[in-house]
PDB file of C-alpha atoms and ligand atoms in Angstrom:
ATOM      1  CA  MET A  19     -24.780 -46.987  -4.804  1.00  0.00           C
ATOM      2  CA  LEU A  20     -25.262 -43.684  -4.077  1.00  0.00           C
ATOM      3  CA  SER A  21     -22.569 -42.138  -1.282  1.00  0.00           C
ATOM      4  CA  ASN A  22     -24.090 -38.167  -1.463  1.00  0.00           C
ATOM      5  CA  LEU A  23     -27.298 -38.512  -0.071  1.00  0.00           C
ATOM      6  CA  ASP A  24     -27.365 -34.740   0.180  1.00  0.00           C
ATOM      7  CA  VAL A  25     -27.892 -34.508  -3.956  1.00  0.00           C
ATOM      8  CA  LEU A  26     -31.682 -35.917  -2.577  1.00  0.00           C
ATOM      9  CA  PRO A  27     -34.629 -33.920  -2.754  1.00  0.00           C
ATOM     10  CA  MET A  28     -36.773 -33.547   0.332  1.00  0.00           C
ATOM     11  CA  PRO A  29     -38.999 -36.374   0.384  1.00  0.00           C
ATOM     12  CA  ALA A  30     -42.390 -35.897  -1.425  1.00  0.00           C
ATOM     13  CA  TRP A  31     -44.298 -35.657   1.482  1.00  0.00           C
ATOM     14  CA  ASP A  32     -46.841 -33.076   0.127  1.00  0.00           C
ATOM     15  CA  LEU A  33     -48.029 -36.390  -2.083  1.00  0.00           C
ATOM     16  CA  ILE A  34     -50.156 -38.206   0.460  1.00  0.00           C
ATOM     17  CA  ASN A  35     -52.956 -37.509   2.318  1.00  0.00           C
ATOM     18  CA  ILE A  36     -51.358 -36.710   5.585  1.00  0.00           C
ATOM     19  CA  TYR A  37     -53.966 -35.119   7.459  1.00  0.00           C
ATOM     20  CA  ASN A  38     -56.108 -38.629   6.913  1.00  0.00           C
ATOM     21  CA  TYR A  39     -52.947 -39.719   8.593  1.00  0.00           C
ATOM     22  CA  ARG A  40     -52.503 -37.101  11.259  1.00  0.00           C
ATOM     23  CA  SER A  41     -56.244 -37.873  12.348  1.00  0.00           C
ATOM     24  CA  ILE A  42     -55.578 -41.685  12.653  1.00  0.00           C
ATOM     25  CA  TRP A  43     -52.539 -40.471  15.111  1.00  0.00           C
ATOM     26  CA  MET A  44     -53.499 -38.132  17.005  1.00  0.00           C
ATOM     27  CA  ARG A  45     -57.362 -40.583  17.676  1.00  0.00           C
ATOM     28  CA  GLN A  46     -55.292 -43.421  18.547  1.00  0.00           C
ATOM     29  CA  GLN A  47     -52.237 -42.008  20.714  1.00  0.00           C
ATOM     30  CA  GLY A  48     -53.207 -38.415  20.896  1.00  0.00           C
ATOM     31  CA  TYR A  49     -50.163 -37.209  19.017  1.00  0.00           C
ATOM     32  CA  PHE A  50     -48.535 -37.498  15.592  1.00  0.00           C
ATOM     33  CA  SER A  51     -45.432 -39.216  14.606  1.00  0.00           C
ATOM     34  CA  LEU A  52     -43.919 -39.503  11.353  1.00  0.00           C
ATOM     35  CA  ASN A  53     -40.860 -41.838  10.118  1.00  0.00           C
ATOM     36  CA  ILE A  54     -37.889 -40.059   8.518  1.00  0.00           C
ATOM     37  CA  ALA A  55     -34.430 -41.747   7.365  1.00  0.00           C
ATOM     38  CA  THR A  56     -31.015 -40.048   7.932  1.00  0.00           C
ATOM     39  CA  THR A  57     -28.680 -42.756   7.155  1.00  0.00           C
ATOM     40  CA  ARG A  58     -28.448 -45.591   4.416  1.00  0.00           C
ATOM     41  CA  GLY A  59     -26.548 -48.719   5.678  1.00  0.00           C
ATOM     42  CA  CYS A  60     -24.663 -50.890   8.519  1.00  0.00           C
ATOM     43  CA  PRO A  61     -20.811 -50.716   8.597  1.00  0.00           C
ATOM     44  CA  PHE A  62     -20.926 -53.732  11.190  1.00  0.00           C
ATOM     45  CA  LYS A  63     -20.624 -57.106  10.396  1.00  0.00           C
ATOM     46  CA  CYS A  64     -23.066 -59.151  12.664  1.00  0.00           C
ATOM     47  CA  ASN A  65     -23.203 -62.413  11.102  1.00  0.00           C
ATOM     48  CA  TRP A  66     -26.527 -63.158  11.008  1.00  0.00           C
ATOM     49  CA  CYS A  67     -27.842 -59.427   9.350  1.00  0.00           C
ATOM     50  CA  ALA A  68     -29.012 -59.550   5.797  1.00  0.00           C
ATOM     51  CA  LYS A  69     -28.609 -55.676   5.672  1.00  0.00           C
ATOM     52  CA  PRO A  70     -30.439 -56.309   1.832  1.00  0.00           C
ATOM     53  CA  ILE A  71     -31.166 -52.680   0.775  1.00  0.00           C
ATOM     54  CA  TYR A  72     -28.203 -50.697   1.720  1.00  0.00           C
ATOM     55  CA  GLY A  73     -25.468 -53.340   2.358  1.00  0.00           C
ATOM     56  CA  ASN A  74     -22.347 -52.385   4.244  1.00  0.00           C
ATOM     57  CA  LYS A  75     -21.701 -49.360   3.492  1.00  0.00           C
ATOM     58  CA  TYR A  76     -22.771 -46.063   5.632  1.00  0.00           C
ATOM     59  CA  ASN A  77     -23.762 -43.112   4.191  1.00  0.00           C
ATOM     60  CA  THR A  78     -25.757 -40.103   6.202  1.00  0.00           C
ATOM     61  CA  ARG A  79     -27.339 -37.004   5.017  1.00  0.00           C
ATOM     62  CA  ASP A  80     -26.082 -33.930   6.453  1.00  0.00           C
ATOM     63  CA  ALA A  81     -27.422 -32.844   9.697  1.00  0.00           C
ATOM     64  CA  VAL A  82     -28.901 -29.370   7.980  1.00  0.00           C
ATOM     65  CA  SER A  83     -31.021 -31.185   5.902  1.00  0.00           C
ATOM     66  CA  VAL A  84     -32.278 -33.685   8.845  1.00  0.00           C
ATOM     67  CA  VAL A  85     -33.026 -30.743  10.971  1.00  0.00           C
ATOM     68  CA  ALA A  86     -34.741 -28.436   7.555  1.00  0.00           C
ATOM     69  CA  GLU A  87     -36.938 -31.825   7.113  1.00  0.00           C
ATOM     70  CA  LEU A  88     -38.261 -32.135  10.730  1.00  0.00           C
ATOM     71  CA  TYR A  89     -38.622 -28.233  10.998  1.00  0.00           C
ATOM     72  CA  MET A  90     -40.785 -28.591   8.066  1.00  0.00           C
ATOM     73  CA  LEU A  91     -42.687 -31.979   9.119  1.00  0.00           C
ATOM     74  CA  TYR A  92     -42.888 -30.251  13.038  1.00  0.00           C
ATOM     75  CA  THR A  93     -44.181 -26.941  11.784  1.00  0.00           C
ATOM     76  CA  GLU A  94     -46.657 -27.488   8.639  1.00  0.00           C
ATOM     77  CA  TYR A  95     -47.695 -30.734   9.606  1.00  0.00           C
ATOM     78  CA  ASP A  96     -47.853 -30.588  13.798  1.00  0.00           C
ATOM     79  CA  ALA A  97     -45.694 -33.620  14.029  1.00  0.00           C
ATOM     80  CA  CYS A  98     -43.831 -33.708  16.992  1.00  0.00           C
ATOM     81  CA  HIS A  99     -42.329 -37.257  16.929  1.00  0.00           C
ATOM     82  CA  PHE A 100     -40.442 -39.177  14.834  1.00  0.00           C
ATOM     83  CA  TRP A 101     -39.278 -42.507  14.516  1.00  0.00           C
ATOM     84  CA  VAL A 102     -36.241 -42.548  12.500  1.00  0.00           C
ATOM     85  CA  CYS A 103     -36.144 -45.875  10.463  1.00  0.00           C
ATOM     86  CA  ASP A 104     -32.038 -45.572  10.126  1.00  0.00           C
ATOM     87  CA  ASP A 105     -30.742 -49.215  10.970  1.00  0.00           C
ATOM     88  CA  ILE A 106     -27.685 -47.297  13.043  1.00  0.00           C
ATOM     89  CA  PHE A 107     -28.653 -43.528  14.036  1.00  0.00           C
ATOM     90  CA  GLY A 108     -25.721 -41.102  14.130  1.00  0.00           C
ATOM     91  CA  LEU A 109     -22.384 -43.444  13.726  1.00  0.00           C
ATOM     92  CA  LYS A 110     -20.688 -40.744  12.087  1.00  0.00           C
ATOM     93  CA  PRO A 111     -17.975 -38.872  14.240  1.00  0.00           C
ATOM     94  CA  GLY A 112     -19.766 -35.410  15.414  1.00  0.00           C
ATOM     95  CA  TRP A 113     -23.124 -35.679  13.447  1.00  0.00           C
ATOM     96  CA  VAL A 114     -24.831 -35.972  16.557  1.00  0.00           C
ATOM     97  CA  THR A 115     -23.109 -33.070  18.141  1.00  0.00           C
ATOM     98  CA  GLU A 116     -24.026 -31.208  15.030  1.00  0.00           C
ATOM     99  CA  PHE A 117     -27.541 -32.362  14.789  1.00  0.00           C
ATOM    100  CA  ASN A 118     -28.255 -31.094  18.607  1.00  0.00           C
ATOM    101  CA  LYS A 119     -26.300 -27.746  18.027  1.00  0.00           C
ATOM    102  CA  LEU A 120     -28.343 -27.065  14.739  1.00  0.00           C
ATOM    103  CA  LEU A 121     -31.870 -27.797  16.315  1.00  0.00           C
ATOM    104  CA  LYS A 122     -31.049 -25.625  19.484  1.00  0.00           C
ATOM    105  CA  THR A 123     -31.101 -22.825  16.975  1.00  0.00           C
ATOM    106  CA  THR A 124     -34.708 -23.708  15.856  1.00  0.00           C
ATOM    107  CA  ASN A 125     -37.828 -23.360  18.064  1.00  0.00           C
ATOM    108  CA  ILE A 126     -38.941 -26.653  17.626  1.00  0.00           C
ATOM    109  CA  ARG A 127     -38.593 -29.766  20.200  1.00  0.00           C
ATOM    110  CA  PRO A 128     -39.381 -33.226  18.646  1.00  0.00           C
ATOM    111  CA  LYS A 129     -38.993 -36.294  20.351  1.00  0.00           C
ATOM    112  CA  LEU A 130     -37.031 -38.952  18.935  1.00  0.00           C
ATOM    113  CA  LYS A 131     -36.864 -43.109  18.600  1.00  0.00           C
ATOM    114  CA  ILE A 132     -34.160 -44.425  17.502  1.00  0.00           C
ATOM    115  CA  GLN A 133     -32.009 -47.529  16.667  1.00  0.00           C
ATOM    116  CA  SER A 134     -28.733 -47.759  17.937  1.00  0.00           C
ATOM    117  CA  ARG A 135     -25.767 -50.210  19.616  1.00  0.00           C
ATOM    118  CA  ALA A 136     -24.710 -50.101  23.244  1.00  0.00           C
ATOM    119  CA  ASP A 137     -20.831 -49.138  21.932  1.00  0.00           C
ATOM    120  CA  LEU A 138     -21.874 -46.385  20.207  1.00  0.00           C
ATOM    121  CA  LEU A 139     -24.345 -44.852  22.565  1.00  0.00           C
ATOM    122  CA  LEU A 140     -21.304 -44.703  25.066  1.00  0.00           C
ATOM    123  CA  LYS A 141     -18.769 -42.948  22.990  1.00  0.00           C
ATOM    124  CA  GLU A 142     -17.945 -39.864  24.186  1.00  0.00           C
ATOM    125  CA  ASP A 143     -21.004 -36.907  24.603  1.00  0.00           C
ATOM    126  CA  THR A 144     -23.237 -39.030  22.758  1.00  0.00           C
ATOM    127  CA  ILE A 145     -26.003 -40.015  25.046  1.00  0.00           C
ATOM    128  CA  LYS A 146     -25.898 -36.092  26.264  1.00  0.00           C
ATOM    129  CA  ASN A 147     -26.302 -34.793  23.007  1.00  0.00           C
ATOM    130  CA  LEU A 148     -29.028 -37.338  22.287  1.00  0.00           C
ATOM    131  CA  ILE A 149     -30.997 -36.440  25.155  1.00  0.00           C
ATOM    132  CA  GLU A 150     -30.486 -32.906  24.347  1.00  0.00           C
ATOM    133  CA  SER A 151     -32.104 -33.320  21.106  1.00  0.00           C
ATOM    134  CA  GLY A 152     -35.155 -34.751  22.178  1.00  0.00           C
ATOM    135  CA  LEU A 153     -33.969 -38.305  22.853  1.00  0.00           C
ATOM    136  CA  ASP A 154     -37.258 -40.283  23.750  1.00  0.00           C
ATOM    137  CA  GLU A 155     -37.208 -44.207  22.605  1.00  0.00           C
ATOM    138  CA  VAL A 156     -34.364 -46.415  21.603  1.00  0.00           C
ATOM    139  CA  TRP A 157     -33.953 -49.600  20.552  1.00  0.00           C
ATOM    140  CA  MET A 158     -30.565 -51.560  20.724  1.00  0.00           C
ATOM    141  CA  GLY A 159     -29.743 -54.512  19.766  1.00  0.00           C
ATOM    142  CA  ALA A 160     -28.377 -56.059  22.326  1.00  0.00           C
ATOM    143  CA  GLU A 161     -29.490 -59.806  21.076  1.00  0.00           C
ATOM    144  CA  SER A 162     -28.285 -61.869  24.191  1.00  0.00           C
ATOM    145  CA  GLY A 163     -26.400 -61.527  27.969  1.00  0.00           C
ATOM    146  CA  SER A 164     -24.433 -63.912  27.253  1.00  0.00           C
ATOM    147  CA  GLN A 165     -20.906 -62.724  25.923  1.00  0.00           C
ATOM    148  CA  LYS A 166     -20.314 -65.641  24.450  1.00  0.00           C
ATOM    149  CA  VAL A 167     -23.253 -65.964  22.212  1.00  0.00           C
ATOM    150  CA  LEU A 168     -22.328 -61.994  21.255  1.00  0.00           C
ATOM    151  CA  ASP A 169     -18.815 -62.655  20.138  1.00  0.00           C
ATOM    152  CA  ALA A 170     -20.244 -66.447  18.351  1.00  0.00           C
ATOM    153  CA  MET A 171     -22.529 -63.296  16.406  1.00  0.00           C
ATOM    154  CA  ASP A 172     -19.465 -61.152  15.471  1.00  0.00           C
ATOM    155  CA  LYS A 173     -21.920 -58.433  16.993  1.00  0.00           C
ATOM    156  CA  GLY A 174     -18.561 -56.040  18.158  1.00  0.00           C
ATOM    157  CA  THR A 175     -20.546 -56.074  21.405  1.00  0.00           C
ATOM    158  CA  THR A 176     -20.058 -56.834  25.473  1.00  0.00           C
ATOM    159  CA  VAL A 177     -22.454 -57.176  27.649  1.00  0.00           C
ATOM    160  CA  GLN A 178     -20.991 -54.601  30.276  1.00  0.00           C
ATOM    161  CA  GLN A 179     -21.321 -51.941  27.363  1.00  0.00           C
ATOM    162  CA  ILE A 180     -25.522 -53.093  27.137  1.00  0.00           C
ATOM    163  CA  TYR A 181     -25.570 -52.514  31.014  1.00  0.00           C
ATOM    164  CA  GLY A 182     -23.803 -49.078  30.839  1.00  0.00           C
ATOM    165  CA  ALA A 183     -25.651 -47.728  28.080  1.00  0.00           C
ATOM    166  CA  THR A 184     -29.454 -49.068  29.384  1.00  0.00           C
ATOM    167  CA  LYS A 185     -28.428 -47.401  32.646  1.00  0.00           C
ATOM    168  CA  LEU A 186     -27.189 -44.244  31.645  1.00  0.00           C
ATOM    169  CA  LEU A 187     -30.072 -43.685  29.233  1.00  0.00           C
ATOM    170  CA  LYS A 188     -32.255 -44.803  31.714  1.00  0.00           C
ATOM    171  CA  LYS A 189     -31.220 -41.998  34.374  1.00  0.00           C
ATOM    172  CA  HIS A 190     -31.402 -39.458  31.793  1.00  0.00           C
ATOM    173  CA  GLY A 191     -35.218 -40.191  31.267  1.00  0.00           C
ATOM    174  CA  ALA A 192     -35.101 -41.899  27.718  1.00  0.00           C
ATOM    175  CA  LYS A 193     -36.793 -45.372  27.530  1.00  0.00           C
ATOM    176  CA  VAL A 194     -34.756 -48.321  26.347  1.00  0.00           C
ATOM    177  CA  CYS A 195     -35.761 -51.001  24.819  1.00  0.00           C
ATOM    178  CA  LEU A 196     -33.922 -54.174  23.547  1.00  0.00           C
ATOM    179  CA  PHE A 197     -33.763 -56.447  20.463  1.00  0.00           C
ATOM    180  CA  LEU A 198     -33.218 -60.301  22.151  1.00  0.00           C
ATOM    181  CA  GLN A 199     -32.479 -62.984  19.957  1.00  0.00           C
ATOM    182  CA  TYR A 200     -32.574 -66.908  20.911  1.00  0.00           C
ATOM    183  CA  GLY A 201     -31.407 -69.572  18.909  1.00  0.00           C
ATOM    184  CA  TYR A 202     -27.881 -68.752  17.894  1.00  0.00           C
ATOM    185  CA  LEU A 203     -25.426 -71.619  17.215  1.00  0.00           C
ATOM    186  CA  GLY A 204     -24.154 -72.533  20.391  1.00  0.00           C
ATOM    187  CA  GLU A 205     -26.345 -70.770  22.891  1.00  0.00           C
ATOM    188  CA  ASN A 206     -27.218 -73.407  25.641  1.00  0.00           C
ATOM    189  CA  ALA A 207     -29.876 -73.231  28.811  1.00  0.00           C
ATOM    190  CA  SER A 208     -26.686 -70.711  30.688  1.00  0.00           C
ATOM    191  CA  ASP A 209     -26.629 -68.280  28.190  1.00  0.00           C
ATOM    192  CA  ILE A 210     -30.102 -68.135  27.643  1.00  0.00           C
ATOM    193  CA  ALA A 211     -30.377 -67.337  31.863  1.00  0.00           C
ATOM    194  CA  LEU A 212     -27.961 -64.948  31.247  1.00  0.00           C
ATOM    195  CA  THR A 213     -30.328 -62.922  28.534  1.00  0.00           C
ATOM    196  CA  LEU A 214     -32.982 -63.678  31.343  1.00  0.00           C
ATOM    197  CA  LYS A 215     -31.117 -62.283  34.060  1.00  0.00           C
ATOM    198  CA  MET A 216     -30.109 -59.234  31.873  1.00  0.00           C
ATOM    199  CA  VAL A 217     -33.728 -58.313  31.273  1.00  0.00           C
ATOM    200  CA  LYS A 218     -34.367 -58.470  34.810  1.00  0.00           C
ATOM    201  CA  ASP A 219     -31.552 -56.378  35.747  1.00  0.00           C
ATOM    202  CA  LEU A 220     -31.760 -53.910  33.330  1.00  0.00           C
ATOM    203  CA  LEU A 221     -36.064 -53.628  33.127  1.00  0.00           C
ATOM    204  CA  PRO A 222     -35.891 -52.191  30.066  1.00  0.00           C
ATOM    205  CA  HIS A 223     -39.415 -50.574  28.643  1.00  0.00           C
ATOM    206  CA  ASP A 224     -40.277 -53.084  25.973  1.00  0.00           C
ATOM    207  CA  ILE A 225     -38.398 -56.164  24.344  1.00  0.00           C
ATOM    208  CA  GLY A 226     -38.573 -57.219  21.017  1.00  0.00           C
ATOM    209  CA  ILE A 227     -37.441 -60.902  20.521  1.00  0.00           C
ATOM    210  CA  SER A 228     -36.412 -63.219  17.188  1.00  0.00           C
ATOM    211  CA  ILE A 229     -35.404 -66.389  16.829  1.00  0.00           C
ATOM    212  CA  SER A 230     -31.966 -66.850  15.228  1.00  0.00           C
ATOM    213  CA  TYR A 231     -32.666 -66.814  10.826  1.00  0.00           C
ATOM    214  CA  PRO A 232     -30.724 -67.569   8.458  1.00  0.00           C
ATOM    215  CA  LEU A 233     -31.157 -65.453   5.844  1.00  0.00           C
ATOM    216  CA  PRO A 234     -29.363 -66.402   2.539  1.00  0.00           C
ATOM    217  CA  GLY A 235     -26.058 -64.308   2.007  1.00  0.00           C
ATOM    218  CA  THR A 236     -25.211 -64.061   5.764  1.00  0.00           C
ATOM    219  CA  GLY A 237     -22.424 -65.902   7.674  1.00  0.00           C
ATOM    220  CA  PHE A 238     -24.507 -67.610   9.695  1.00  0.00           C
ATOM    221  CA  TYR A 239     -26.798 -69.016   6.798  1.00  0.00           C
ATOM    222  CA  ASN A 240     -23.214 -70.475   5.162  1.00  0.00           C
ATOM    223  CA  LYS A 241     -22.886 -72.444   8.732  1.00  0.00           C
ATOM    224  CA  VAL A 242     -26.052 -73.902   8.728  1.00  0.00           C
ATOM    225  CA  LYS A 243     -27.311 -73.979   5.064  1.00  0.00           C
ATOM    226  CA  GLU A 244     -26.679 -77.943   5.123  1.00  0.00           C
ATOM    227  CA  GLN A 245     -29.195 -78.541   7.734  1.00  0.00           C
ATOM    228  CA  LEU A 246     -31.818 -76.515   6.791  1.00  0.00           C
ATOM    229  CA  LYS A 247     -34.525 -78.789   5.418  1.00  0.00           C
ATOM    230  CA  GLU A 248     -37.796 -78.161   3.054  1.00  0.00           C
ATOM    231  CA  LYS A 249     -38.368 -74.966   5.196  1.00  0.00           C
ATOM    232  CA  GLN A 250     -36.411 -72.421   3.872  1.00  0.00           C
ATOM    233  CA  ASN A 251     -38.123 -69.041   3.945  1.00  0.00           C
ATOM    234  CA  TRP A 252     -40.576 -66.971   5.449  1.00  0.00           C
ATOM    235  CA  THR A 253     -43.238 -68.063   2.699  1.00  0.00           C
ATOM    236  CA  ASP A 254     -42.982 -71.571   3.903  1.00  0.00           C
ATOM    237  CA  SER A 255     -42.485 -70.835   7.927  1.00  0.00           C
ATOM    238  CA  ASP A 256     -43.104 -68.104  10.243  1.00  0.00           C
ATOM    239  CA  ASP A 257     -40.424 -65.712  11.993  1.00  0.00           C
ATOM    240  CA  LEU A 258     -40.114 -67.879  15.302  1.00  0.00           C
ATOM    241  CA  ALA A 259     -39.380 -70.796  13.107  1.00  0.00           C
ATOM    242  CA  MET A 260     -36.458 -72.591  14.060  1.00  0.00           C
ATOM    243  CA  LEU A 261     -35.040 -73.699  10.792  1.00  0.00           C
ATOM    244  CA  TYR A 262     -31.914 -75.423  11.772  1.00  0.00           C
ATOM    245  CA  SER A 263     -30.901 -77.966  14.590  1.00  0.00           C
ATOM    246  CA  SER A 264     -30.360 -75.370  17.401  1.00  0.00           C
ATOM    247  CA  THR A 265     -29.515 -76.755  20.823  1.00  0.00           C
ATOM    248  CA  PHE A 266     -33.099 -77.246  21.494  1.00  0.00           C
ATOM    249  CA  SER A 267     -36.440 -78.225  19.883  1.00  0.00           C
ATOM    250  CA  PRO A 268     -38.133 -75.661  18.000  1.00  0.00           C
ATOM    251  CA  LYS A 269     -41.357 -75.656  20.012  1.00  0.00           C
ATOM    252  CA  PHE A 270     -38.880 -75.144  22.851  1.00  0.00           C
ATOM    253  CA  TYR A 271     -37.881 -71.446  21.200  1.00  0.00           C
ATOM    254  CA  LYS A 272     -41.637 -71.035  20.183  1.00  0.00           C
ATOM    255  CA  TYR A 273     -42.711 -71.393  24.025  1.00  0.00           C
ATOM    256  CA  LEU A 274     -39.063 -69.394  25.368  1.00  0.00           C
ATOM    257  CA  TYR A 275     -40.661 -66.580  23.094  1.00  0.00           C
ATOM    258  CA  SER A 276     -43.601 -66.301  25.527  1.00  0.00           C
ATOM    259  CA  TYR A 277     -41.735 -67.131  28.712  1.00  0.00           C
ATOM    260  CA  THR A 278     -39.516 -64.459  28.006  1.00  0.00           C
ATOM    261  CA  HIS A 279     -42.412 -61.940  27.296  1.00  0.00           C
ATOM    262  CA  ASN A 280     -43.983 -62.969  30.355  1.00  0.00           C
ATOM    263  CA  PHE A 281     -41.442 -62.954  32.322  1.00  0.00           C
ATOM    264  CA  PHE A 282     -40.690 -59.503  31.088  1.00  0.00           C
ATOM    265  CA  HIS A 283     -43.872 -58.347  32.425  1.00  0.00           C
ATOM    266  CA  LEU A 284     -43.760 -60.017  35.614  1.00  0.00           C
ATOM    267  CA  GLN A 285     -40.574 -58.126  36.523  1.00  0.00           C
ATOM    268  CA  LYS A 286     -41.725 -54.836  35.507  1.00  0.00           C
ATOM    269  CA  ASN A 287     -45.279 -55.028  37.320  1.00  0.00           C
ATOM    270  CA  LYS A 288     -43.215 -56.249  40.577  1.00  0.00           C
ATOM    271  CA  TYR A 289     -41.211 -53.424  40.409  1.00  0.00           C
ATOM    272  CA  PHE A 290     -43.558 -51.063  39.878  1.00  0.00           C
ATOM    273  CA  LEU A 291     -45.038 -52.774  42.921  1.00  0.00           C
ATOM    274  CA  LEU A 292     -42.497 -52.446  44.909  1.00  0.00           C
ATOM    275  CA  ASN A 293     -42.196 -48.599  44.153  1.00  0.00           C
ATOM    276  CA  ILE A 294     -45.213 -47.497  44.360  1.00  0.00           C
ATOM    277  CA  THR A 295     -45.929 -44.401  46.290  1.00  0.00           C
ATOM    278  CA  LYS A 296     -49.411 -43.636  46.198  1.00  0.00           C
ATOM    279  CA  THR A 297     -52.050 -44.992  47.876  1.00  0.00           C
ATOM    280  CA  ILE A 298     -54.505 -47.232  46.392  1.00  0.00           C
ATOM    281  CA  SER A 299     -56.906 -44.793  45.813  1.00  0.00           C
ATOM    282  CA  GLU A 300     -55.015 -42.149  43.811  1.00  0.00           C
ATOM    283  CA  LEU A 301     -53.945 -45.181  41.290  1.00  0.00           C
ATOM    284  CA  ASN A 302     -55.440 -44.508  37.685  1.00  0.00           C
ATOM    285  CA  LYS A 303     -57.017 -47.378  35.695  1.00  0.00           C
ATOM    286  CA  ASN A 304     -53.729 -48.756  34.209  1.00  0.00           C
ATOM    287  CA  GLN A 305     -51.827 -48.706  37.690  1.00  0.00           C
ATOM    288  CA  PHE A 306     -54.917 -50.832  38.941  1.00  0.00           C
ATOM    289  CA  LYS A 307     -54.415 -53.054  36.124  1.00  0.00           C
ATOM    290  CA  ILE A 308     -50.723 -53.759  36.604  1.00  0.00           C
ATOM    291  CA  ILE A 309     -51.181 -54.702  39.724  1.00  0.00           C
ATOM    292  CA  LEU A 310     -54.085 -57.085  39.015  1.00  0.00           C
ATOM    293  CA  LYS A 311     -52.042 -58.564  36.105  1.00  0.00           C
ATOM    294  CA  LEU A 312     -49.263 -59.545  38.647  1.00  0.00           C
ATOM    295  CA  PRO A 313     -50.898 -62.874  39.623  1.00  0.00           C
ATOM    296  CA  TYR A 314     -51.478 -64.053  36.071  1.00  0.00           C
ATOM    297  CA  TYR A 315     -47.689 -63.303  35.263  1.00  0.00           C
ATOM    298  CA  TRP A 316     -46.180 -65.071  38.308  1.00  0.00           C
ATOM    299  CA  LEU A 317     -48.731 -68.118  37.824  1.00  0.00           C
ATOM    300  CA  SER A 318     -47.844 -68.113  34.267  1.00  0.00           C
ATOM    301  CA  GLN A 319     -43.991 -68.150  34.613  1.00  0.00           C
ATOM    302  CA  LYS A 320     -44.048 -70.407  36.977  1.00  0.00           C
ATOM    303  CA  LEU A 321     -45.761 -72.903  34.766  1.00  0.00           C
ATOM    304  CA  GLY A 322     -43.879 -71.699  32.394  1.00  0.00           C
ATOM    305  CA  LYS A 323     -40.818 -72.312  33.575  1.00  0.00           C
ATOM    306  CA  LEU A 324     -41.565 -75.998  34.171  1.00  0.00           C
ATOM    307  CA  LYS A 325     -42.809 -76.547  30.401  1.00  0.00           C
ATOM    308  CA  LEU A 326     -39.335 -75.192  29.381  1.00  0.00           C
ATOM    309  CA  ILE A 327     -37.550 -77.986  31.788  1.00  0.00           C
ATOM    310  CA  ILE A 328     -40.179 -80.483  30.143  1.00  0.00           C
ATOM    311  CA  LEU A 329     -39.291 -79.468  27.091  1.00  0.00           C
ATOM    312  CA  GLN A 330     -35.532 -79.230  27.064  1.00  0.00           C
ATOM    313  CA  ILE A 331     -35.592 -83.302  28.194  1.00  0.00           C
ATOM    314  CA  ASN A 332     -37.463 -83.669  24.995  1.00  0.00           C
TER     315      ASN A 332
HETATM  316  S1  SF4 B  10     -27.790 -56.173  13.185  1.00  0.00           S
HETATM  317 FE1  SF4 B  10     -27.911 -53.797  13.608  1.00  0.00          FE
HETATM  318  S2  SF4 B  10     -25.310 -52.817  13.688  1.00  0.00           S
HETATM  319 FE2  SF4 B  10     -25.449 -55.516  13.169  1.00  0.00          FE
HETATM  320  S3  SF4 B  10     -24.890 -55.615  11.246  1.00  0.00           S
HETATM  321 FE3  SF4 B  10     -27.632 -55.435  11.222  1.00  0.00          FE
HETATM  322  S4  SF4 B  10     -28.006 -53.257  10.993  1.00  0.00           S
HETATM  323 FE4  SF4 B  10     -25.963 -53.566  11.743  1.00  0.00          FE
END
């Protein structure tokens, strides 16, 4: 596998009709966002993660070349937002500090959306450097609010780190989004309750939920492969399918997925209502919608809880 990524030329952005793409972004979102990649691979060992493209190695582009690419995209195509599609952004010690320093020598101020881990975010001045470099949104692989489940996954992070990193990032104004996963081996009702508690305590900007999926080649797959029946991959199952015999039924996990989304929206809307400082006449359309949806989320959550209890028994 190529380890020196700097021998590669700059991506051939000129080969695509970027102006058409830009006009769609501007029409839909009011700003233009592009993807860039600064690294390949991930050295961590979460035992359900396939990492099929770049494997366990982690290689980083030089910060100089990344800043040069951002500069070109910002000045030539007016892209002001970048979704960095690395598994893990800025893992190499000192990389984020150098990136921040270099970016400051330019006159561009891009906004960044990245993926990272709680333990890395808490290292030294990482959050400070990321914020100064324009961090707007970070998707953290939190997975679970239960330490028992994180340890079973070989995640290598702690619930305390997830809480610490989220609070610090939010304090600095970054949007924190959490990837969550349900249905891992040994996860029971109290572990699920801890994940819901984490969502309530941390009030992330957004959440992404998956159901544990045994991907061939992973340690998790090896543990459950005897239980896999006719459904073994995405051509004959969907991404919320529970393929092995977990604590609860497949129906339970499908329902837990929508229950958690409702629960999340209820907490966010409640928080908004409790902290509102405006009068009714000062609210805009979106803020009105948040308040109007509260009874719906409240009722859905009550009924959902009941349904989950019934599904647990069946
Ligand atoms: S889940 Fe994320 S941190 Fe864990 S191995 Fe996969 S890419 Fe790396």
